[in-house]
Coordinates of C-alpha atoms and ligand atoms in Angstrom, one line a residue:
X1307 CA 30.2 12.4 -17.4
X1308 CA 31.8 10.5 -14.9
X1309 CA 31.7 6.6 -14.9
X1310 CA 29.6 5.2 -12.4
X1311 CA 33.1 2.9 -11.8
X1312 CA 35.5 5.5 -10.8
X1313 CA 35.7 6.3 -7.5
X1314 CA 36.4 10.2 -7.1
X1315 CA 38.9 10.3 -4.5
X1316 CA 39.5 14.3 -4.3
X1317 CA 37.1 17.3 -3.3
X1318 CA 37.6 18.7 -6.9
X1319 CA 37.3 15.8 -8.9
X1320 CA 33.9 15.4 -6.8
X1321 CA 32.6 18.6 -7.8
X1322 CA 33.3 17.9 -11.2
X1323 CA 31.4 14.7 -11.1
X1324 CA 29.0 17.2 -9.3
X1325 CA 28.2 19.0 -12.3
X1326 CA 29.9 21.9 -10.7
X1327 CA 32.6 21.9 -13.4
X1328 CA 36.4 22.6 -14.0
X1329 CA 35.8 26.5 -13.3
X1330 CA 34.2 26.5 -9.9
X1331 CA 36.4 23.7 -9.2
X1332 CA 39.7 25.1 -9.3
X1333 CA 38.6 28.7 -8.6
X1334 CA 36.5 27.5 -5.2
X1335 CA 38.2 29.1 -2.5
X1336 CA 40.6 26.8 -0.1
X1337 CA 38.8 25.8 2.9
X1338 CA 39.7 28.2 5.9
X1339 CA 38.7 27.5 9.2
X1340 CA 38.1 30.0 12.2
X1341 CA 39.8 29.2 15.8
X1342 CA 38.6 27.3 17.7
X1343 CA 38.7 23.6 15.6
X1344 CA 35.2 22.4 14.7
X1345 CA 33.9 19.1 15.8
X1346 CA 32.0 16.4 14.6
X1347 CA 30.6 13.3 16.0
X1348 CA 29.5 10.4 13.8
X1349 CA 27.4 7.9 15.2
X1350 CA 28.3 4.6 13.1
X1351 CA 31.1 3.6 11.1
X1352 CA 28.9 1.8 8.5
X1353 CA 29.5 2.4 4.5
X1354 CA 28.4 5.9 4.8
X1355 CA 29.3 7.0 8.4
X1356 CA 33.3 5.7 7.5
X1357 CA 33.6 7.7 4.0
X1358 CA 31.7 11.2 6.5
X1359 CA 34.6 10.6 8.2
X1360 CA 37.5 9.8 6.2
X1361 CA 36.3 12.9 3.9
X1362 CA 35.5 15.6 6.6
X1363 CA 39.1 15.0 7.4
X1364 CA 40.8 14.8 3.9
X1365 CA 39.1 17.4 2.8
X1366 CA 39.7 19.8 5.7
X1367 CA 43.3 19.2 5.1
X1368 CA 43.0 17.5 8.8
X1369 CA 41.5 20.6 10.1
X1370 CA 38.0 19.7 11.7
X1371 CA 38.2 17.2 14.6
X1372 CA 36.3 13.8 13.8
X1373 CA 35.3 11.1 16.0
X1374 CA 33.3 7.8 15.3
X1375 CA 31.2 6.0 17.5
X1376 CA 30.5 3.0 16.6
X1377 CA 30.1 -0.3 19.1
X1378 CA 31.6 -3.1 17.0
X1379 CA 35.5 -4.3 16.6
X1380 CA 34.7 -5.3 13.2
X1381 CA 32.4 -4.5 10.2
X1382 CA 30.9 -7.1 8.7
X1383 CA 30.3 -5.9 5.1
X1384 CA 26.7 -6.7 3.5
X1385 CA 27.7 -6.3 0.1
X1386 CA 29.1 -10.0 -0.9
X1387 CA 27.4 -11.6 2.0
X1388 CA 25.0 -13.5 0.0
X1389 CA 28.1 -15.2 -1.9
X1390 CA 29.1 -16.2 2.0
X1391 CA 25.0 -17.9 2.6
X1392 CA 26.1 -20.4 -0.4
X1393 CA 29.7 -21.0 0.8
X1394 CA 31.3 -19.1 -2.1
X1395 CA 33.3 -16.7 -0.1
X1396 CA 34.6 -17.1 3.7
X1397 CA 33.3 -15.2 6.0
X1398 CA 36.4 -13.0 6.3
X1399 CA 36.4 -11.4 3.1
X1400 CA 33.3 -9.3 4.6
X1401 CA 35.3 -8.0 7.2
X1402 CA 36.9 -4.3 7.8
X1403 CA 38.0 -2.1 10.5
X1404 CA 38.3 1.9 11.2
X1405 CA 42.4 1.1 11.7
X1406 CA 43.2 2.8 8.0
X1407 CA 40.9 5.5 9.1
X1408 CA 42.7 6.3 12.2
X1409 CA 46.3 6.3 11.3
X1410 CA 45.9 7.9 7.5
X1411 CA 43.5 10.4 8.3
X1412 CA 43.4 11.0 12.4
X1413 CA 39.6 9.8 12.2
X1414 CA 39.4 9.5 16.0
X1415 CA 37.4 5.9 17.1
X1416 CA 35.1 5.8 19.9
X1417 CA 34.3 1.9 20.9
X1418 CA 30.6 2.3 22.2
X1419 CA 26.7 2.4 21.3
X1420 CA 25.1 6.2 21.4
X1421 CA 22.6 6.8 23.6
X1422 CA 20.8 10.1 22.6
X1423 CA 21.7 13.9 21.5
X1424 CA 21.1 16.8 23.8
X1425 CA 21.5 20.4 22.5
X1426 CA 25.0 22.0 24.1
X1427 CA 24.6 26.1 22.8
X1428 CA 25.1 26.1 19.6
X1429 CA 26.7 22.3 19.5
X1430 CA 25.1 19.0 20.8
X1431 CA 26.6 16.3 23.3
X1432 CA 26.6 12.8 22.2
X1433 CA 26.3 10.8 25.4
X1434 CA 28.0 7.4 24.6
X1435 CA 27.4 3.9 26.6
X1436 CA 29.7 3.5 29.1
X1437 CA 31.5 6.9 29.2
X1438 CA 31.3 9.1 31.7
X1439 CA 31.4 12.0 29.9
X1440 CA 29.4 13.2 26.3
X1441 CA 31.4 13.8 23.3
X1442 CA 30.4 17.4 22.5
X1443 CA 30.8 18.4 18.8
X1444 CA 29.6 21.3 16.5
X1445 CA 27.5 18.8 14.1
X1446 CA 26.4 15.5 14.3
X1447 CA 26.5 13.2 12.1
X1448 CA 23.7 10.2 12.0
X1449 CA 24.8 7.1 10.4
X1450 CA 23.1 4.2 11.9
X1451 CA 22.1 2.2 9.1
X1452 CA 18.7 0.2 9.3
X1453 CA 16.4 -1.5 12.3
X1454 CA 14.1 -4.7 11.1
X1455 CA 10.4 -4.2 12.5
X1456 CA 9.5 -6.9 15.2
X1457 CA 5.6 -7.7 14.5
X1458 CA 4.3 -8.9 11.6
X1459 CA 0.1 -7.4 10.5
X1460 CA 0.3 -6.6 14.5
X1461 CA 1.0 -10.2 15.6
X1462 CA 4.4 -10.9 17.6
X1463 CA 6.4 -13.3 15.4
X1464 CA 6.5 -16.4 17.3
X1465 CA 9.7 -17.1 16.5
X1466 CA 12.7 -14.7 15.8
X1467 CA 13.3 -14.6 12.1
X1468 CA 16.6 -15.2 10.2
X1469 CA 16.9 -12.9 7.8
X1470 CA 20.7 -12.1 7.4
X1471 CA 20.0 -9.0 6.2
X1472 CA 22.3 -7.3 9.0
X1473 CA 25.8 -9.4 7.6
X1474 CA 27.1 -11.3 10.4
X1475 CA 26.5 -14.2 12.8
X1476 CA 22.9 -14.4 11.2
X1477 CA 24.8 -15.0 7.4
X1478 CA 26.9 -17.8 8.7
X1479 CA 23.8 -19.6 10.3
X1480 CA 22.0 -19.1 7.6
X1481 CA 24.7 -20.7 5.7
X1482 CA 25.0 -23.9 7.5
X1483 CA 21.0 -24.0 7.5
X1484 CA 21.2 -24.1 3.7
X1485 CA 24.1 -26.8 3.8
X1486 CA 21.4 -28.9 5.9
X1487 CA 18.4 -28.3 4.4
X1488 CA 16.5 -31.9 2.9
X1489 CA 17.6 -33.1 -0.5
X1490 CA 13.7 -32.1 -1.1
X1491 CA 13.5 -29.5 1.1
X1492 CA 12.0 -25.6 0.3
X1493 CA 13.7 -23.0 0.8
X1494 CA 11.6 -19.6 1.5
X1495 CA 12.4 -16.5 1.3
X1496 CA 10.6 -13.1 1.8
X1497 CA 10.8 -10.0 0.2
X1498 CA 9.7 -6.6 2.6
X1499 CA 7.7 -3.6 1.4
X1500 CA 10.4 -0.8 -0.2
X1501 CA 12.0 1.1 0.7
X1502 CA 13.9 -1.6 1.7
X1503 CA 17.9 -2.2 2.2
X1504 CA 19.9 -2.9 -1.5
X1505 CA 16.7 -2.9 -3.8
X1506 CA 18.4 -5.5 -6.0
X1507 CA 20.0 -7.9 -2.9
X1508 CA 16.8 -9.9 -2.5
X1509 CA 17.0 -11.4 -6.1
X1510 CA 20.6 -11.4 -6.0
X1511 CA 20.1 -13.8 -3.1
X1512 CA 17.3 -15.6 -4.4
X1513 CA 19.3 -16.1 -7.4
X1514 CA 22.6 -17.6 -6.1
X1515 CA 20.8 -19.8 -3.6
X1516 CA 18.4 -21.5 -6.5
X1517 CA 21.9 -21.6 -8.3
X1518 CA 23.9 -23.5 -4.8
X1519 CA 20.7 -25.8 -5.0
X1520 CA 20.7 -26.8 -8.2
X1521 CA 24.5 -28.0 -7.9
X1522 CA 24.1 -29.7 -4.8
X1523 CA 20.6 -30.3 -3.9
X1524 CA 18.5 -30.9 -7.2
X1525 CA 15.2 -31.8 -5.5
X1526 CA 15.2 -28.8 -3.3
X1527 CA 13.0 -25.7 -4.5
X1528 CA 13.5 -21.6 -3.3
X1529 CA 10.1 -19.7 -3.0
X1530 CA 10.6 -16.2 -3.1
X1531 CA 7.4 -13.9 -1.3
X1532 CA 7.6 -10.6 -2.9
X1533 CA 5.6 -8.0 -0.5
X1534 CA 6.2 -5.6 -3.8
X1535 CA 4.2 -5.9 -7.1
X1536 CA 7.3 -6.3 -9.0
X1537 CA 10.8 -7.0 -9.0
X1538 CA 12.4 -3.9 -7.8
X1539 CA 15.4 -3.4 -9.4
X1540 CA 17.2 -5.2 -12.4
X1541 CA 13.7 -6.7 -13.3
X1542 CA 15.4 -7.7 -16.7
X1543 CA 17.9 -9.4 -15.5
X1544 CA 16.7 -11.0 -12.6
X1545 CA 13.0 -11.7 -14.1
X1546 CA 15.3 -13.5 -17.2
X1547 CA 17.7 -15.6 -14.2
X1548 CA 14.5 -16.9 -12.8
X1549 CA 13.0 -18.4 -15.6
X1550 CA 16.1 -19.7 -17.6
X1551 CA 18.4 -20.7 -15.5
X1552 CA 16.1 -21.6 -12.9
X1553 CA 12.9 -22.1 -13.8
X1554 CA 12.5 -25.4 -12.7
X1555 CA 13.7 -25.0 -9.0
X1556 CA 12.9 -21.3 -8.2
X1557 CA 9.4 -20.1 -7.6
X1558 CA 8.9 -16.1 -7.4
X1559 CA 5.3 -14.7 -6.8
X1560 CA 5.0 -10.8 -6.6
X1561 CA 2.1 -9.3 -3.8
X1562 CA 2.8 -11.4 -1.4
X1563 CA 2.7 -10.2 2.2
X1564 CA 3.2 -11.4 5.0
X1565 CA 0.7 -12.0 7.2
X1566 CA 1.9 -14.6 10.1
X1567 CA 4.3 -17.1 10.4
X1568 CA 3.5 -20.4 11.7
X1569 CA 7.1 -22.1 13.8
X1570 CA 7.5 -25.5 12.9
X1571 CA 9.3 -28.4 14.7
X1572 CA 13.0 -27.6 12.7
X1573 CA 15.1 -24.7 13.4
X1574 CA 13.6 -22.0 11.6
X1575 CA 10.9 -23.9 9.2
X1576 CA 7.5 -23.2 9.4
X1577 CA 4.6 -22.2 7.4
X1578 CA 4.2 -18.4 5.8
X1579 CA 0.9 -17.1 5.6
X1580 CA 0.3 -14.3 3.2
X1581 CA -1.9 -12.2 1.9
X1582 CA -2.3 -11.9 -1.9
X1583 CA -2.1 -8.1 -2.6
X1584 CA -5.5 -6.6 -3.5
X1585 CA -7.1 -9.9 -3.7
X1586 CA -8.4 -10.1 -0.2
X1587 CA -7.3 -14.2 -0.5
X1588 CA -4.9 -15.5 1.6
X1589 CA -2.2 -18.6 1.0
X1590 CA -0.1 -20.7 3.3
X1591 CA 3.7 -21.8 2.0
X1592 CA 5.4 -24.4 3.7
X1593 CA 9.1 -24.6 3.8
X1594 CA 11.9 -26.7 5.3
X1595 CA 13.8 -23.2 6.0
X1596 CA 12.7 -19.6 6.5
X1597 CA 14.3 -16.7 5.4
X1598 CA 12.3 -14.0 6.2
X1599 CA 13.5 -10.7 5.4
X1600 CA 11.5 -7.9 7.7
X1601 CA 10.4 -4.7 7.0
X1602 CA 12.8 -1.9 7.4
X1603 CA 13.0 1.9 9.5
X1604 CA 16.0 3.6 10.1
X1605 CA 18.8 2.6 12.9
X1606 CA 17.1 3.0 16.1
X1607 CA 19.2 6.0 17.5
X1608 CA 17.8 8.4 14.3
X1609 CA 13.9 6.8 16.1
X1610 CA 15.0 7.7 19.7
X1611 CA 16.4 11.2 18.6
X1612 CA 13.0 12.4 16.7
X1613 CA 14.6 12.4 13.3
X1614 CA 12.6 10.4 11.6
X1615 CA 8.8 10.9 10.1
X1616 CA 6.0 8.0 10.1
X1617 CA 7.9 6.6 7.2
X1618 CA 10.5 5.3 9.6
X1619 CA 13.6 6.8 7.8
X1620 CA 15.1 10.8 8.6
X1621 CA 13.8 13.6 6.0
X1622 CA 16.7 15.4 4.9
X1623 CA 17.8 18.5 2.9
X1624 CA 19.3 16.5 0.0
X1625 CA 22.1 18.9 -0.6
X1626 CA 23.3 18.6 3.1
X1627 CA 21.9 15.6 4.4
X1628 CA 20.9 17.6 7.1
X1629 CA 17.2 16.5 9.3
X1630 CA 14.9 18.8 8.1
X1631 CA 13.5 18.4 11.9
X1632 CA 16.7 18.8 13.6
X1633 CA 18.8 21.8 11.7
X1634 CA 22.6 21.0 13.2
X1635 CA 22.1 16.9 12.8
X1636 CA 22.5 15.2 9.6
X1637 CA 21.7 11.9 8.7
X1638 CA 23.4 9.6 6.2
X1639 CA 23.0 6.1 4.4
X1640 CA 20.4 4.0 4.9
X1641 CA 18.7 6.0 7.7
X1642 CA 17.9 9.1 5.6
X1643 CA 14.5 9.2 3.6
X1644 CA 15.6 10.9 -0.1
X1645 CA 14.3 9.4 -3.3
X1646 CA 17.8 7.3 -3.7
X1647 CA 18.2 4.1 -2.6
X1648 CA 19.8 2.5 0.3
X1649 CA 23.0 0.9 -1.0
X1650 CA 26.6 1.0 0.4
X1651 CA 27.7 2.6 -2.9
X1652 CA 25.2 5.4 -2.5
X1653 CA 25.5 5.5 0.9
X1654 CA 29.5 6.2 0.3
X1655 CA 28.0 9.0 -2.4
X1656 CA 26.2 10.6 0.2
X1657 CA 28.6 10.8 2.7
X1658 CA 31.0 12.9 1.0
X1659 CA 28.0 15.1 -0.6
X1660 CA 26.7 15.7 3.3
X1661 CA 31.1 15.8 3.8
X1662 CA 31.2 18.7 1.3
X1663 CA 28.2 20.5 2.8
X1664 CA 29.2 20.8 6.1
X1665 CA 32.9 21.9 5.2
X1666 CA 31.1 24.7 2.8
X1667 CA 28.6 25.5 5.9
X1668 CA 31.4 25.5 8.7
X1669 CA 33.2 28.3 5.7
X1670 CA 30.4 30.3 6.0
X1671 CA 29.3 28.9 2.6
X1672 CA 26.1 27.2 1.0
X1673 CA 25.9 23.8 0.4
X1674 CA 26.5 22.8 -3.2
X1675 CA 22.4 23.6 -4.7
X1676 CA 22.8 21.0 -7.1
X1677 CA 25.0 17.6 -6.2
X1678 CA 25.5 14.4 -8.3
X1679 CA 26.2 10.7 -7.1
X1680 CA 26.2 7.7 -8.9
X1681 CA 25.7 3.8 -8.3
X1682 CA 27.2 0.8 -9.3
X1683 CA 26.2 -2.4 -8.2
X1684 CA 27.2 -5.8 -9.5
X1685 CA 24.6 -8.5 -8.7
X1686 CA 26.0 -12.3 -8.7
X1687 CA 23.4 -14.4 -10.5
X1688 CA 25.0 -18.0 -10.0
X1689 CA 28.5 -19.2 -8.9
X1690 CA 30.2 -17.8 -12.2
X1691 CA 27.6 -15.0 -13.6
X1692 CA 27.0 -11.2 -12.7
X1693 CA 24.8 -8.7 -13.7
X1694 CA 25.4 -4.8 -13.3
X1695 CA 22.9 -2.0 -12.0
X1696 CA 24.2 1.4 -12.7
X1697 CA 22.6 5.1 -12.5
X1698 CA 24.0 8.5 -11.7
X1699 CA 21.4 10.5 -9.5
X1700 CA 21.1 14.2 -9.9
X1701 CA 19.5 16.9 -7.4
X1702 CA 16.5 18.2 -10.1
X1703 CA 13.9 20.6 -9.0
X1704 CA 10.7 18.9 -10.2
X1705 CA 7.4 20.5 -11.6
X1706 CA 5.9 20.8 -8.1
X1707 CA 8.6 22.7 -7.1
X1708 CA 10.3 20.2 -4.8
X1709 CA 13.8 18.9 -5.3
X1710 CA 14.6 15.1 -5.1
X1711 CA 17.3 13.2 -6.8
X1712 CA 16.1 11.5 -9.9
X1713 CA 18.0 8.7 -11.7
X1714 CA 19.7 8.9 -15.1
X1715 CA 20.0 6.7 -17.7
X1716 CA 23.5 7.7 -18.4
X1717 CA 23.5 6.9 -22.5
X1718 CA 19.6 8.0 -23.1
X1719 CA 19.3 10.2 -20.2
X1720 CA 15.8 9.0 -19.4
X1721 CA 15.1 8.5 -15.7
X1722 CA 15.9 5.3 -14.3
X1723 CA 19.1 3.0 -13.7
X1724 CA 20.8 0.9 -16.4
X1725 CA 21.2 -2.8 -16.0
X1726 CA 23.5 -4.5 -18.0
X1727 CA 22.8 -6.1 -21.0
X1728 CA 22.5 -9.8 -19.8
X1729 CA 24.8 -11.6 -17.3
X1730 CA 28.4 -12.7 -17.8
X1731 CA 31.3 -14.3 -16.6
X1732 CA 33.6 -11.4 -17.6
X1733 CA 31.0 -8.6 -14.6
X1734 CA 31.6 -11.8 -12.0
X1735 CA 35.7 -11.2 -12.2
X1736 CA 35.1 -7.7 -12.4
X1737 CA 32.5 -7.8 -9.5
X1738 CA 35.3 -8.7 -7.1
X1739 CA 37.9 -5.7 -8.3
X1740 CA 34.5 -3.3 -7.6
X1741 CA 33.6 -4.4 -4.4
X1742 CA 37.3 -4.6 -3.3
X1743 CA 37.2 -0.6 -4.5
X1744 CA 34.2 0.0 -2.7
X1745 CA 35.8 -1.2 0.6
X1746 CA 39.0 0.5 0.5
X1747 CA 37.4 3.9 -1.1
X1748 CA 35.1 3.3 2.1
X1749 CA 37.6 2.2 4.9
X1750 CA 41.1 3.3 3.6
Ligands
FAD2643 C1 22.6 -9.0 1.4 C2 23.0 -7.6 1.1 C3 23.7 -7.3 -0.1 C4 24.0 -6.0 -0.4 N1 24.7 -5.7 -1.5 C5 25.0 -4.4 -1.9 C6 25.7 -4.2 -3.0 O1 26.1 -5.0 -3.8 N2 26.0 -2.8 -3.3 C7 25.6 -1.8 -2.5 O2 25.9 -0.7 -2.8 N3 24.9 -2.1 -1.4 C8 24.6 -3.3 -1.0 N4 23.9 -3.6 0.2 C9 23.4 -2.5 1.0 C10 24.5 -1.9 1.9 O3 25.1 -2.9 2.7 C11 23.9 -0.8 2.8 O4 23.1 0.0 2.0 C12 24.9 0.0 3.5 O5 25.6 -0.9 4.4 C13 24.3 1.1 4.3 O6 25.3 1.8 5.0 P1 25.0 2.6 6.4 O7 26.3 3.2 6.7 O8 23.8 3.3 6.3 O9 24.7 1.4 7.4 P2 25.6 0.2 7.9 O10 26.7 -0.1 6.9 O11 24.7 -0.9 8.4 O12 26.4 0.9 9.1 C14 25.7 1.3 10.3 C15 26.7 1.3 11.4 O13 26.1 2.0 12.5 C16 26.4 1.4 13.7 N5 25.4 1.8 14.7 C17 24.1 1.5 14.8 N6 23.5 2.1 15.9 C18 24.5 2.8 16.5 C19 24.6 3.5 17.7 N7 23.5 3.7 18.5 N8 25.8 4.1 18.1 C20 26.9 3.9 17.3 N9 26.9 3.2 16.2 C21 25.7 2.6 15.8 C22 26.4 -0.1 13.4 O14 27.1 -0.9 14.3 C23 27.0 -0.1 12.0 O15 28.4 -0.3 12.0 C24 23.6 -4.9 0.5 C25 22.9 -5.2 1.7 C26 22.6 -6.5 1.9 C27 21.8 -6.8 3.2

């Protein structure tokens, strides 16, 4: 099997880690192409939208054309951000471009926001802000990432929340918020319904900022609002975090919602009112700072284009990655609604699955019926400890007859992910080699 920590590089060593095998690897047939060059567009150069691209070309031996859309100069990594709310890491060490992209692989780079997807014949036109004329392509592919929802129980927020959950001016305020907060103050944070963005980043967060306030504020106290009735990934880990090393500054309480939110007089305090899951009672939490983390759909492009169900997220064919309501249009990352979750790592996973389908399709061929990806996720717990979060993911048809990818245990095989046996010094050094991995694997 392989590790969860190696980063397949190569088509074949993917469908090995596939399940697919050393025979159909090295017998698949090469990947021909027929006249004229296929195109794709990609809207988004987030984790998953980059790897689509880098692997549509690598493994087309350069042969399809690839263009990414994608409005910012710079992207502003999520993974690691939490280190940069406490201070830990500067802000720079979150930030990549689409330059590698470019020069090793001929990714082609289109600086602007997507508009909307109109059917051209057989191929689609991607009609880009601020050019004249649409980018028309053979397939599109959707990688937006996520959009927060605005109202909270149907009640405008009355003041715009700071969630930092989108890494990037929001992170660094949030930052120098935390520097300022009162030598007493509370620090709240909320939790959203799932599926939410990085199932374990919440506690991760929650974690390192009861950790910065117990070295540097020792009368200030984090409240954590969980929307969920549980902590929702690592619950060993995190669950044994809260009430060792932090049990006296870090309060979590599972089922809360939110209901409203009450602005105060300082920058982003106020009072949380929530409703107490399934108790019909309500409670009010005062705090000095408000982190409120919103509920989650996909990017809004994947809205505007009809690609998404009343879930908010895009159904999709989980061997493809193509919308099961727009055959021709896949979406990736984040954005898609499939049973694994949305994490950069995965999201890189999926891209070269979805990669891999649409070479196969272009070849007259059939997706892969039954792909593999994996997940590795470090989670800091203080300034010096990490945890680990680890599961490979494979395409199962399940009793009902549907298919969904269902998480492995990788030493028992039972379904779930493995978290590591406690936190360490030893996964925080390593947590910096993975993520640094992760990134170039990504955007290099
Ligand atoms: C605090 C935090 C910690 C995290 N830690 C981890 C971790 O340790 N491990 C892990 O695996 N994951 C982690 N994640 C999750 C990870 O960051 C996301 O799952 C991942 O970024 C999703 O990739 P994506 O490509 O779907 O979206 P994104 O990476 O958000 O990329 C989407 C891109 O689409 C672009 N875009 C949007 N709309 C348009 C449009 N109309 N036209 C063109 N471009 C558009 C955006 O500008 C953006 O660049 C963390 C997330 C957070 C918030």
């Amino acid at each position: 099997m392989t590790s969860p920590f190696d980063f397949s590089l190569s088509r074949r060593r993917l469908l090995t880690a596939m399940g697919a095998g050393t025979a159909l690897a090295t017998t698949f047939p090469a990947f021909g192409l027929a006249a004229p060059t296929k195109k794709i567009v990609v809207i988004g150069g987030g984790m998953a939208g980059a790897t689509v691209a880098k692997y549509l070309r690598l493994w087309s031996n350069k042969t399809v054309d690839v263009t990414i859309v994608e409005p910012s100069t710079t992207y502003v990594s999520n993974i690691m951000s939490n280190l940069v709310v406490t201070g830990q890491y500067l802000p720079s060490l979150l930030n990549y471009n689409w330059s590698k992209l470019a020069t090793n692989y001929g990714v082609k780079i289109v600086k602007g926001s997507v508009t909307g997807v109109s059917a051209n014949g057989s191929g689609w036109n991607v009609n880009v802000a601020g050019l004249a004329t649409p980018l028309s392509c053979d397939r599109v592919v959707v990688a937006p990432g996520i959009s927060f929802d605005t109202v909270l129980d149907n009640i405008a927020q009355p003041t715009a929340v700071l969630h930092a959950w989108q890494a990037g001016p929001q992170t660094t305020q949030l930052r120098d918020l935390l520097f300022a907060l009162p030598p007493t103050g509370t620090f709240i944070m909320s939790i959203p319904p799932a599926p939410y963005r990085c199932p374990p980043g919440p506690y991760e967060r929650a974690c390192v900022i009861a950790d910065y306030l117990k070295r540097n504020k020792p009368g200030a106290r984090i409240v954590v609002l969980d929307a969920n009735p549980d902590v929702m990934a690592e619950p060993a880990n995190f669950k044994n975090a809260f009430s060792t090393l932090y049990g006296n500054n870090l309060t979590y309480l599972a089922g809360r919602k939110i209901k409203f939110i009450t602005a105060g007089t300082a920058n982003y305090s106020g009072t949380v009112t929530v409703d107490i899951v399934g108790t019909g009672f309500t409670e009010n939490h005062a705090g000095d700072l408000l982190n409120i983390i919103p509920a989650q759909r996909a990017g809004l492009i994947a809205q505007s284009m009809g690609l998404c169900d009343d879930t908010g997220f895009a159904p999709v064919n989980g061997v493809s990655f193509e919308s099961t309501i727009k055959p021709g249009i896949h979406v990736i990352g984040d954005a898609a609604k499939t049973s694994l979750p949305k994490a950069g790592h995965v999201g890189n996973q999926g891209a070269k699955i979805c990669a891999d389908a649409i070479l196969r399709l272009f070849a007259n061929q059939q997706p892969y019926a039954t792909p593999t990806a994996n997940s590795a996720c470090y989670s800091p717990l203080s300034n010096t400890l990490a945890s680990w979060l680890t599961a490979v993911y494979q395409y199962e048809r399940q009793p009902d007859s549907s298919w969904k990818y269902v998480a492995r245990d990788q030493i028992s095989t039972q379904t779930g992910p493995t978290e590591a046996h406690g936190a360490s010094t030893g996964n925080f050094t390593k947590m910096s080699t993975w993520y640094k991995t992760l990134m170039t694997e990504t955007f290099a």
